GROMACS .gro file of C-alpha atoms in nm:
model
  443
    1MET     CA    1  17.122   7.688  12.600
    2PRO     CA    2  17.092   7.931  12.394
    3ILE     CA    3  16.952   7.835  11.969
    4TYR     CA    4  17.130   8.037  11.690
    5ILE     CA    5  17.016   8.020  11.329
    6SER     CA    6  17.292   8.130  11.059
    7ALA     CA    7  17.140   8.323  10.779
    8SER     CA    8  17.223   8.071  10.459
    9GLU     CA    9  16.925   7.828  10.751
   10LEU     CA   10  16.705   8.140  10.809
   11LEU     CA   11  16.659   8.202  10.335
   12LEU     CA   12  16.645   7.823  10.319
   13GLY     CA   13  16.343   7.767  10.616
   14ALA     CA   14  16.195   8.101  10.419
   15GLY     CA   15  16.245   7.900  10.126
   16ASP     CA   16  16.130   7.617  10.230
   17PHE     CA   17  15.803   7.799  10.362
   18LEU     CA   18  15.705   7.979   9.979
   19THR     CA   19  15.771   7.561   9.851
   20ILE     CA   20  15.466   7.454  10.105
   21TYR     CA   21  15.272   7.757  10.036
   22LEU     CA   22  15.327   7.668   9.626
   23PHE     CA   23  15.239   7.338   9.678
   24GLY     CA   24  14.925   7.378   9.906
   25TYR     CA   25  14.801   7.615   9.568
   26MET     CA   26  14.878   7.321   9.315
   27HIS     CA   27  14.667   7.164   9.532
   28ARG     CA   28  14.372   7.378   9.495
   29THR     CA   29  14.392   7.445   9.208
   30PHE     CA   30  14.362   7.078   9.075
   31CYS     CA   31  14.167   6.858   9.362
   32GLU     CA   32  13.881   6.905   9.540
   33LYS     CA   33  13.881   6.891   9.872
   34ARG     CA   34  13.742   6.599  10.091
   35LYS     CA   35  13.457   6.693  10.336
   36TYR     CA   36  13.583   6.554  10.658
   37MET     CA   37  13.819   6.842  10.598
   38ILE     CA   38  13.510   7.052  10.485
   39ASP     CA   39  13.432   7.029  10.828
   40ARG     CA   40  13.817   7.053  10.962
   41PRO     CA   41  13.903   7.363  10.870
   42TRP     CA   42  14.093   7.416  11.191
   43LEU     CA   43  14.366   7.150  11.054
   44VAL     CA   44  14.467   7.205  10.713
   45PRO     CA   45  14.666   7.454  10.835
   46ILE     CA   46  14.825   7.173  11.081
   47ILE     CA   47  14.887   6.955  10.831
   48TYR     CA   48  15.098   7.237  10.573
   49LEU     CA   49  15.312   7.354  10.918
   50LEU     CA   50  15.385   7.012  10.930
   51ASP     CA   51  15.469   6.942  10.660
   52TRP     CA   52  15.701   7.280  10.602
   53CYS     CA   53  15.905   7.146  10.975
   54MET     CA   54  15.959   6.809  10.794
   55LEU     CA   55  16.074   6.993  10.442
   56PHE     CA   56  16.295   7.226  10.681
   57CYS     CA   57  16.444   6.960  10.886
   58ALA     CA   58  16.551   6.761  10.545
   59ASN     CA   59  16.719   7.023  10.343
   60LEU     CA   60  16.886   7.049  10.661
   61GLN     CA   61  17.126   6.750  10.667
   62GLU     CA   62  17.231   6.886  10.323
   63ILE     CA   63  17.251   6.538  10.112
   64PRO     CA   64  17.071   6.536   9.784
   65PRO     CA   65  16.914   6.264   9.764
   66LEU     CA   66  16.707   6.348  10.073
   67ASN     CA   67  16.607   6.646   9.987
   68LEU     CA   68  16.416   6.519   9.666
   69LEU     CA   69  16.231   6.236   9.848
   70ALA     CA   70  16.120   6.536  10.091
   71MET     CA   71  16.022   6.706   9.830
   72ILE     CA   72  15.839   6.478   9.691
   73SER     CA   73  15.656   6.407  10.014
   74SER     CA   74  15.575   6.727  10.125
   75TYR     CA   75  15.360   6.817   9.786
   76LEU     CA   76  15.219   6.384   9.808
   77ILE     CA   77  15.163   6.372  10.200
   78PRO     CA   78  14.937   6.676  10.215
   79LEU     CA   79  14.782   6.628   9.853
   80PHE     CA   80  14.602   6.261   9.999
   81LEU     CA   81  14.544   6.394  10.336
   82VAL     CA   82  14.342   6.708  10.253
   83TYR     CA   83  14.214   6.615   9.880
   84TYR     CA   84  14.050   6.340   9.639
   85VAL     CA   85  14.334   6.280   9.394
   86LYS     CA   86  14.111   6.176   9.093
   87SER     CA   87  14.310   6.125   8.814
   88PHE     CA   88  14.714   6.130   8.681
   89ARG     CA   89  14.689   6.370   8.526
   90GLN     CA   90  14.686   6.600   8.920
   91LEU     CA   91  15.114   6.435   9.006
   92THR     CA   92  15.187   6.489   8.659
   93ASN     CA   93  15.143   6.846   8.712
   94PHE     CA   94  15.390   6.813   8.983
   95LEU     CA   95  15.660   6.617   8.796
   96PHE     CA   96  15.633   6.886   8.564
   97TYR     CA   97  15.741   7.161   8.814
   98LEU     CA   98  15.971   6.896   8.957
   99VAL     CA   99  16.144   6.915   8.626
  100GLY     CA  100  16.215   7.288   8.620
  101VAL     CA  101  16.347   7.382   8.967
  102MET     CA  102  16.593   7.093   8.945
  103ALA     CA  103  16.662   7.200   8.591
  104THR     CA  104  16.683   7.524   8.804
  105GLU     CA  105  16.873   7.425   9.049
  106ILE     CA  106  17.165   7.303   8.802
  107VAL     CA  107  17.184   7.664   8.659
  108VAL     CA  108  17.200   7.858   8.964
  109GLY     CA  109  17.456   7.547   9.135
  110ILE     CA  110  17.723   7.582   8.871
  111SER     CA  111  17.609   7.969   8.835
  112SER     CA  112  17.738   8.019   9.190
  113GLY     CA  113  18.008   7.743   9.213
  114TYR     CA  114  17.854   7.449   9.440
  115LEU     CA  115  17.761   7.226   9.143
  116ASN     CA  116  18.132   7.060   9.086
  117ASN     CA  117  18.289   6.716   9.038
  118GLU     CA  118  18.385   6.739   9.469
  119MET     CA  119  18.021   6.834   9.620
  120GLY     CA  120  17.946   6.480   9.654
  121PHE     CA  121  17.682   6.367   9.838
  122ARG     CA  122  17.650   6.743  10.049
  123THR     CA  123  17.406   7.057   9.921
  124GLN     CA  124  17.603   7.313   9.980
  125TYR     CA  125  17.382   7.581  10.132
  126GLU     CA  126  17.662   7.832  10.292
  127ARG     CA  127  17.683   7.883   9.948
  128ILE     CA  128  17.388   8.021   9.816
  129THR     CA  129  17.304   8.402   9.917
  130PRO     CA  130  17.031   8.617   9.952
  131GLN     CA  131  16.983   8.729   9.571
  132THR     CA  132  17.028   8.348   9.451
  133ALA     CA  133  16.801   8.224   9.691
  134LEU     CA  134  16.539   8.509   9.596
  135LEU     CA  135  16.581   8.455   9.154
  136MET     CA  136  16.520   8.051   9.258
  137ASN     CA  137  16.240   8.212   9.425
  138PHE     CA  138  16.138   8.377   9.211
  139ILE     CA  139  16.148   8.160   8.919
  140GLU     CA  140  15.949   7.824   9.096
  141MET     CA  141  15.689   8.177   9.207
  142ILE     CA  142  15.594   8.165   8.817
  143LEU     CA  143  15.636   7.810   8.713
  144VAL     CA  144  15.369   7.725   8.907
  145LEU     CA  145  15.158   8.006   8.820
  146PHE     CA  146  15.222   7.910   8.450
  147ILE     CA  147  15.115   7.555   8.544
  148CYS     CA  148  14.787   7.601   8.760
  149ARG     CA  149  14.695   7.898   8.441
  150PHE     CA  150  14.780   7.689   8.189
  151GLY     CA  151  14.740   7.305   8.350
  152SER     CA  152  14.422   7.117   8.243
  153LYS     CA  153  14.154   7.128   8.579
  154GLU     CA  154  13.970   6.786   8.377
  155LYS     CA  155  13.996   6.539   8.671
  156ASP     CA  156  13.813   6.273   8.453
  157ARG     CA  157  14.061   5.923   8.418
  158LYS     CA  158  13.914   5.818   8.093
  159SER     CA  159  14.192   6.063   7.920
  160ASP     CA  160  14.453   5.977   8.102
  161ASN     CA  161  14.494   5.606   7.953
  162MET     CA  162  14.513   5.744   7.590
  163ILE     CA  163  14.856   6.005   7.700
  164PHE     CA  164  14.975   5.798   7.920
  165LEU     CA  165  15.353   5.857   7.769
  166LEU     CA  166  15.289   6.186   7.709
  167MET     CA  167  15.290   6.184   8.112
  168ALA     CA  168  15.556   5.962   8.160
  169MET     CA  169  15.784   6.213   8.047
  170PRO     CA  170  15.826   6.426   8.252
  171PHE     CA  171  15.885   6.149   8.505
  172VAL     CA  172  16.175   6.079   8.273
  173SER     CA  173  16.337   6.405   8.262
  174VAL     CA  174  16.328   6.361   8.709
  175ALA     CA  175  16.475   6.017   8.635
  176LEU     CA  176  16.822   6.176   8.423
  177ILE     CA  177  16.829   6.450   8.619
  178VAL     CA  178  16.849   6.240   8.921
  179VAL     CA  179  17.165   5.991   8.802
  180ASP     CA  180  17.392   6.264   8.650
  181MET     CA  181  17.379   6.419   9.008
  182PHE     CA  182  17.448   6.104   9.103
  183VAL     CA  183  17.779   6.038   8.867
  184LEU     CA  184  17.887   6.378   9.012
  185ALA     CA  185  17.799   6.332   9.390
  186VAL     CA  186  18.017   5.936   9.404
  187GLY     CA  187  18.309   6.140   9.087
  188LYS     CA  188  18.214   5.939   8.820
  189TYR     CA  189  18.291   6.221   8.600
  190GLU     CA  190  18.735   6.282   8.543
  191ASN     CA  191  18.647   6.583   8.370
  192PHE     CA  192  18.401   6.807   8.483
  193ASN     CA  193  18.205   6.979   8.168
  194SER     CA  194  17.980   7.246   8.297
  195GLY     CA  195  17.776   7.307   7.979
  196GLN     CA  196  17.676   6.980   7.940
  197PHE     CA  197  17.507   7.004   8.246
  198LEU     CA  198  17.356   7.371   8.148
  199ARG     CA  199  17.269   7.223   7.817
  200MET     CA  200  17.085   6.915   7.972
  201ALA     CA  201  16.915   7.143   8.202
  202VAL     CA  202  16.802   7.373   7.926
  203LEU     CA  203  16.749   7.069   7.708
  204LEU     CA  204  16.537   6.891   7.976
  205VAL     CA  205  16.332   7.201   8.036
  206ILE     CA  206  16.249   7.298   7.636
  207VAL     CA  207  16.148   6.892   7.598
  208ASN     CA  208  15.918   6.956   7.927
  209ILE     CA  209  15.782   7.223   7.802
  210ALA     CA  210  15.620   7.112   7.411
  211ILE     CA  211  15.567   6.845   7.602
  212PHE     CA  212  15.282   7.042   7.898
  213VAL     CA  213  15.155   7.240   7.569
  214ILE     CA  214  15.102   6.908   7.353
  215LEU     CA  215  14.916   6.759   7.634
  216GLU     CA  216  14.675   7.023   7.722
  217LYS     CA  217  14.634   7.072   7.378
  218TYR     CA  218  14.551   6.721   7.317
  219THR     CA  219  14.361   6.643   7.668
  220GLU     CA  220  14.149   7.014   7.482
  221LEU     CA  221  14.113   6.798   7.233
  222MET     CA  222  13.969   6.523   7.409
  223ARG     CA  223  13.718   6.639   7.609
  224GLN     CA  224  13.591   6.915   7.297
  225GLU     CA  225  13.504   6.555   7.088
  226MET     CA  226  13.342   6.384   7.430
  227GLU     CA  227  13.132   6.713   7.426
  228LEU     CA  228  13.029   6.651   7.106
  229VAL     CA  229  12.908   6.281   7.117
  230GLN     CA  230  12.743   6.350   7.438
  231GLU     CA  231  12.536   6.605   7.286
  232LYS     CA  232  12.498   6.385   6.959
  233SER     CA  233  12.316   6.118   7.258
  234ARG     CA  234  12.153   6.369   7.324
  235LEU     CA  235  11.989   6.521   7.063
  236GLU     CA  236  11.944   6.130   7.000
  237SER     CA  237  11.779   6.072   7.292
  238ASP     CA  238  11.528   6.405   7.254
  239ALA     CA  239  11.458   6.293   6.944
  240TYR     CA  240  11.347   5.919   7.058
  241ILE     CA  241  11.192   6.137   7.371
  242MET     CA  242  11.032   6.391   7.129
  243GLN     CA  243  10.842   6.074   6.851
  244ILE     CA  244  10.737   5.922   7.149
  245ALA     CA  245  10.528   6.197   7.238
  246ALA     CA  246  10.398   6.334   6.891
  247LYS     CA  247  10.285   5.964   6.833
  248ASN     CA  248  10.095   6.026   7.159
  249MET     CA  249   9.983   6.334   7.094
  250LYS     CA  250   9.868   6.202   6.725
  251GLU     CA  251   9.691   5.931   6.880
  252ARG     CA  252   9.461   6.160   7.135
  253LEU     CA  253   9.364   6.368   6.782
  254GLN     CA  254   9.279   6.050   6.653
  255SER     CA  255   9.026   6.006   6.880
  256ALA     CA  256   8.977   6.333   6.962
  257GLU     CA  257   8.893   6.381   6.578
  258THR     CA  258   8.628   6.020   6.608
  259VAL     CA  259   8.460   6.160   6.878
  260VAL     CA  260   8.398   6.437   6.700
  261GLN     CA  261   8.312   6.266   6.373
  262LYS     CA  262   8.054   6.044   6.595
  263ASP     CA  263   7.897   6.340   6.757
  264ARG     CA  264   7.808   6.473   6.434
  265MET     CA  265   7.648   6.200   6.226
  266MET     CA  266   7.445   6.169   6.574
  267ARG     CA  267   7.362   6.535   6.562
  268HIS     CA  268   7.243   6.461   6.222
  269ASP     CA  269   7.066   6.154   6.326
  270ARG     CA  270   6.866   6.376   6.613
  271ARG     CA  271   6.535   6.529   6.414
  272HIS     CA  272   6.488   6.122   6.321
  273PHE     CA  273   6.548   6.021   6.656
  274GLU     CA  274   6.289   6.298   6.874
  275ALA     CA  275   6.075   6.279   6.583
  276LEU     CA  276   6.025   5.862   6.657
  277LEU     CA  277   6.018   5.955   7.016
  278TYR     CA  278   5.796   6.278   6.996
  279GLN     CA  279   5.542   5.939   6.739
  280LEU     CA  280   5.622   5.690   7.034
  281LEU     CA  281   5.505   5.918   7.322
  282GLU     CA  282   5.213   6.024   7.194
  283ASP     CA  283   5.088   5.651   7.093
  284GLY     CA  284   5.151   5.629   7.423
  285ARG     CA  285   5.397   5.338   7.413
  286THR     CA  286   5.641   5.500   7.720
  287ASP     CA  287   5.807   5.226   7.800
  288GLU     CA  288   5.953   5.169   7.482
  289ALA     CA  289   5.983   5.499   7.422
  290LYS     CA  290   6.217   5.535   7.767
  291LYS     CA  291   6.415   5.243   7.606
  292TYR     CA  292   6.531   5.404   7.327
  293LEU     CA  293   6.627   5.658   7.467
  294SER     CA  294   6.849   5.443   7.751
  295GLU     CA  295   6.994   5.275   7.462
  296ARG     CA  296   7.079   5.660   7.226
  297LEU     CA  297   7.217   5.775   7.578
  298ALA     CA  298   7.425   5.493   7.553
  299LEU     CA  299   7.590   5.622   7.233
  300GLU     CA  300   7.643   5.954   7.284
  301PRO     CA  301   7.972   6.077   7.315
  302LYS     CA  302   8.169   6.258   7.558
  303GLY     CA  303   8.213   6.570   7.406
  304ILE     CA  304   8.528   6.735   7.400
  305GLN     CA  305   8.549   7.089   7.551
  306LYS     CA  306   8.665   7.325   7.399
  307TYR     CA  307   8.947   7.546   7.574
  308CYS     CA  308   9.144   7.737   7.345
  309GLU     CA  309   9.161   7.787   6.935
  310ASN     CA  310   9.416   7.549   6.856
  311THR     CA  311   9.236   7.206   6.835
  312THR     CA  312   9.590   7.023   6.916
  313VAL     CA  313   9.661   7.223   7.202
  314ASN     CA  314   9.357   7.163   7.296
  315ALA     CA  315   9.304   6.824   7.234
  316ALA     CA  316   9.583   6.757   7.416
  317VAL     CA  317   9.449   7.032   7.761
  318SER     CA  318   9.095   6.849   7.730
  319HIS     CA  319   9.341   6.504   7.814
  320TYR     CA  320   9.488   6.647   8.100
  321ILE     CA  321   9.244   6.858   8.262
  322ALA     CA  322   8.979   6.558   8.226
  323TRP     CA  323   9.238   6.336   8.427
  324ALA     CA  324   9.290   6.603   8.663
  325GLU     CA  325   8.942   6.593   8.722
  326LYS     CA  326   8.935   6.250   8.730
  327GLU     CA  327   9.148   6.230   9.025
  328GLU     CA  328   8.955   6.449   9.221
  329ILE     CA  329   9.195   6.750   9.134
  330GLN     CA  330   9.028   7.073   9.164
  331THR     CA  331   9.044   7.281   8.788
  332THR     CA  332   9.065   7.686   8.656
  333VAL     CA  333   9.170   7.647   8.322
  334SER     CA  334   9.156   8.021   8.108
  335ALA     CA  335   9.349   7.983   7.785
  336ASN     CA  336   9.390   8.213   7.467
  337ILE     CA  337   9.592   8.005   7.275
  338PRO     CA  338   9.520   8.071   6.897
  339VAL     CA  339   9.606   7.917   6.579
  340GLY     CA  340   9.883   7.958   6.360
  341LEU     CA  341  10.113   8.058   6.560
  342SER     CA  342  10.554   8.057   6.520
  343VAL     CA  343  10.599   7.757   6.704
  344ASP     CA  344  10.463   7.375   6.535
  345ASP     CA  345  10.149   7.321   6.681
  346MET     CA  346  10.272   6.937   6.771
  347GLU     CA  347  10.531   7.026   7.028
  348LEU     CA  348  10.362   7.264   7.174
  349ALA     CA  349  10.069   7.076   7.253
  350ILE     CA  350  10.359   6.771   7.352
  351THR     CA  351  10.520   7.076   7.591
  352VAL     CA  352  10.227   7.143   7.730
  353SER     CA  353  10.107   6.771   7.816
  354ASN     CA  354  10.477   6.770   8.005
  355LEU     CA  355  10.403   7.025   8.196
  356LEU     CA  356  10.037   6.924   8.340
  357GLU     CA  357  10.149   6.587   8.337
  358ASN     CA  358  10.414   6.700   8.628
  359ALA     CA  359  10.190   6.936   8.827
  360ILE     CA  360   9.889   6.612   8.798
  361HIS     CA  361  10.140   6.356   8.920
  362ALA     CA  362  10.237   6.670   9.233
  363CYS     CA  363   9.894   6.738   9.320
  364MET     CA  364   9.817   6.308   9.323
  365LYS     CA  365  10.080   6.306   9.630
  366LEU     CA  366   9.831   6.583   9.857
  367PRO     CA  367   9.511   6.453  10.006
  368GLU     CA  368   9.195   6.536   9.792
  369LYS     CA  369   9.105   6.845   9.972
  370GLU     CA  370   9.425   7.000   9.883
  371ARG     CA  371   9.443   6.962   9.573
  372TYR     CA  372   9.445   7.267   9.293
  373LEU     CA  373   9.584   7.242   8.896
  374LYS     CA  374   9.554   7.595   8.763
  375LEU     CA  375   9.600   7.679   8.327
  376THR     CA  376   9.702   7.989   8.236
  377ALA     CA  377   9.714   8.106   7.909
  378LYS     CA  378   9.746   8.466   7.733
  379TYR     CA  379   9.852   8.587   7.397
  380LYS     CA  380   9.904   8.963   7.256
  381ASN     CA  381  10.216   8.929   7.028
  382GLN     CA  382  10.352   8.672   7.180
  383LEU     CA  383  10.218   8.365   7.432
  384LEU     CA  384  10.257   8.357   7.799
  385LEU     CA  385  10.133   8.035   7.988
  386GLU     CA  386  10.152   7.995   8.365
  387ILE     CA  387  10.056   7.553   8.537
  388GLU     CA  388  10.035   7.650   8.891
  389ASN     CA  389   9.949   7.349   9.104
  390SER     CA  390   9.983   7.235   9.536
  391CYS     CA  391  10.257   7.056   9.575
  392GLU     CA  392  10.423   6.830   9.890
  393GLY     CA  393  10.654   7.077  10.040
  394LYS     CA  394  10.938   7.249   9.840
  395VAL     CA  395  11.028   7.168   9.524
  396PRO     CA  396  11.432   7.111   9.456
  397LEU     CA  397  11.514   7.297   9.146
  398ASP     CA  398  11.864   7.212   8.940
  399GLU     CA  399  12.107   7.473   8.946
  400ASP     CA  400  11.980   7.570   8.563
  401GLY     CA  401  11.660   7.645   8.813
  402HIS     CA  402  11.505   7.326   8.657
  403PRO     CA  403  11.261   7.057   8.869
  404PHE     CA  404  11.473   6.736   8.918
  405SER     CA  405  11.401   6.412   9.101
  406ASN     CA  406  11.667   6.111   9.215
  407GLU     CA  407  11.352   5.851   9.147
  408LYS     CA  408  11.470   5.626   8.807
  409ASN     CA  409  11.234   5.705   8.520
  410HIS     CA  410  11.166   6.078   8.610
  411GLY     CA  411  11.344   6.345   8.454
  412ILE     CA  412  11.257   6.284   8.102
  413GLY     CA  413  10.973   6.521   8.028
  414THR     CA  414  11.195   6.796   8.174
  415ARG     CA  415  11.467   6.699   7.887
  416SER     CA  416  11.143   6.739   7.675
  417VAL     CA  417  11.046   7.058   7.796
  418VAL     CA  418  11.418   7.152   7.825
  419SER     CA  419  11.464   7.051   7.461
  420PHE     CA  420  11.154   7.256   7.285
  421ILE     CA  421  11.207   7.623   7.493
  422ASN     CA  422  11.621   7.627   7.369
  423LYS     CA  423  11.443   7.492   6.980
  424THR     CA  424  11.191   7.764   6.989
  425HIS     CA  425  11.475   8.034   7.190
  426SER     CA  426  11.168   8.089   7.425
  427GLU     CA  427  11.225   8.157   7.819
  428ILE     CA  428  11.085   7.921   8.111
  429TYR     CA  429  11.153   7.973   8.464
  430TYR     CA  430  11.041   7.764   8.703
  431ILE     CA  431  10.928   7.864   9.079
  432ALA     CA  432  10.935   7.670   9.399
  433GLU     CA  433  10.690   7.779   9.728
  434ASP     CA  434  10.619   7.591  10.000
  435ASN     CA  435  10.336   7.370   9.891
  436LYS     CA  436  10.206   7.539   9.531
  437PHE     CA  437  10.445   7.504   9.214
  438LYS     CA  438  10.483   7.819   8.934
  439VAL     CA  439  10.640   7.713   8.559
  440ARG     CA  440  10.588   7.993   8.327
  441MET     CA  441  10.656   7.964   7.926
  442ILE     CA  442  10.707   8.320   7.711
  443LEU     CA  443  10.714   8.171   7.358
   0.00000   0.00000   0.00000
């Protein structure tokens, strides 16, 4: 037996297909796809196709409550099956869409004559012309594009409670339209006033547009405020880290200065000691001379290796190179870092310390024979500093090109380095290769 499809059913099926496509567009705009759907992309079109079948079959019954329920279900079912729903905002956008569509149908229904006091619980699709269907579809597309263009993409639930009353407005609007349509369907309006329905539809659309604009503006202000709070927290954290690092660096500088002073004193007394030692040897008192010499050598301070002219940076380099050598790391240093740079010497020394410390930690994960660290610094109008070290595998970099680690209490040094780079308007580049890592800094 052949199946005949009327023109009105064909228009209805095409309109429902467009509706499902627009629903999918809204889903993609405001939501993130579930992982198992990403792994099975063929499943997504099947879900939407079945969704269209459900909507089309329900609309063929021409029962307004069933039509509304089918529209709501056809939006929610693929939304929860295919995507993550992380905020009420994603549902509110659909309610704004629903208000616009229902108001449009009221206006078109009154204009075409199928919305009247005798309609009952039937939708008269045969009275909808192709021109009317195209107009409704066009308005539907404009509505979805407007919501997707200006609607907030915020996926954080923190703002939901604060704007709950504003988000409830489209729900109230839908409820008002449904109640009025129900009253009209059961014939409770003895004197049907089409102007009253038109005014209600236009008023609800205007109110919901105003609520939508206020909601988005308020959300944007909240987002900016949250960003300011986060930025303030980050700056306070960076300042605290820099304070701790500066304190440690001052202690190293004081220790270095103590060593230098002690070395100067011993150099001053050396002439007298050498004269005493000579006299003891002249007198044949060899054992006594050895004893004094042994005691003198025990008191001899370990000198600070001079790697560059900048005393503050040199103290940091000397400390970490000594540590590296103690850990059996082969070190190579060629550093031309002068005094009088345009950046603060203490902050530069802290930054170099963080980079060297990260390099040493990376080397210590390898066997001793594979450990090496190279520090190169050249100055000509600007300072170019490069640190290269061996490492285990390939160091992962984040989206900004900075190294990161999931280990607890890691990443503080990198944040301190980034803070220094941003403050001094300098540049830094991390280069991760197999079993080798480089960092280049230009000041």
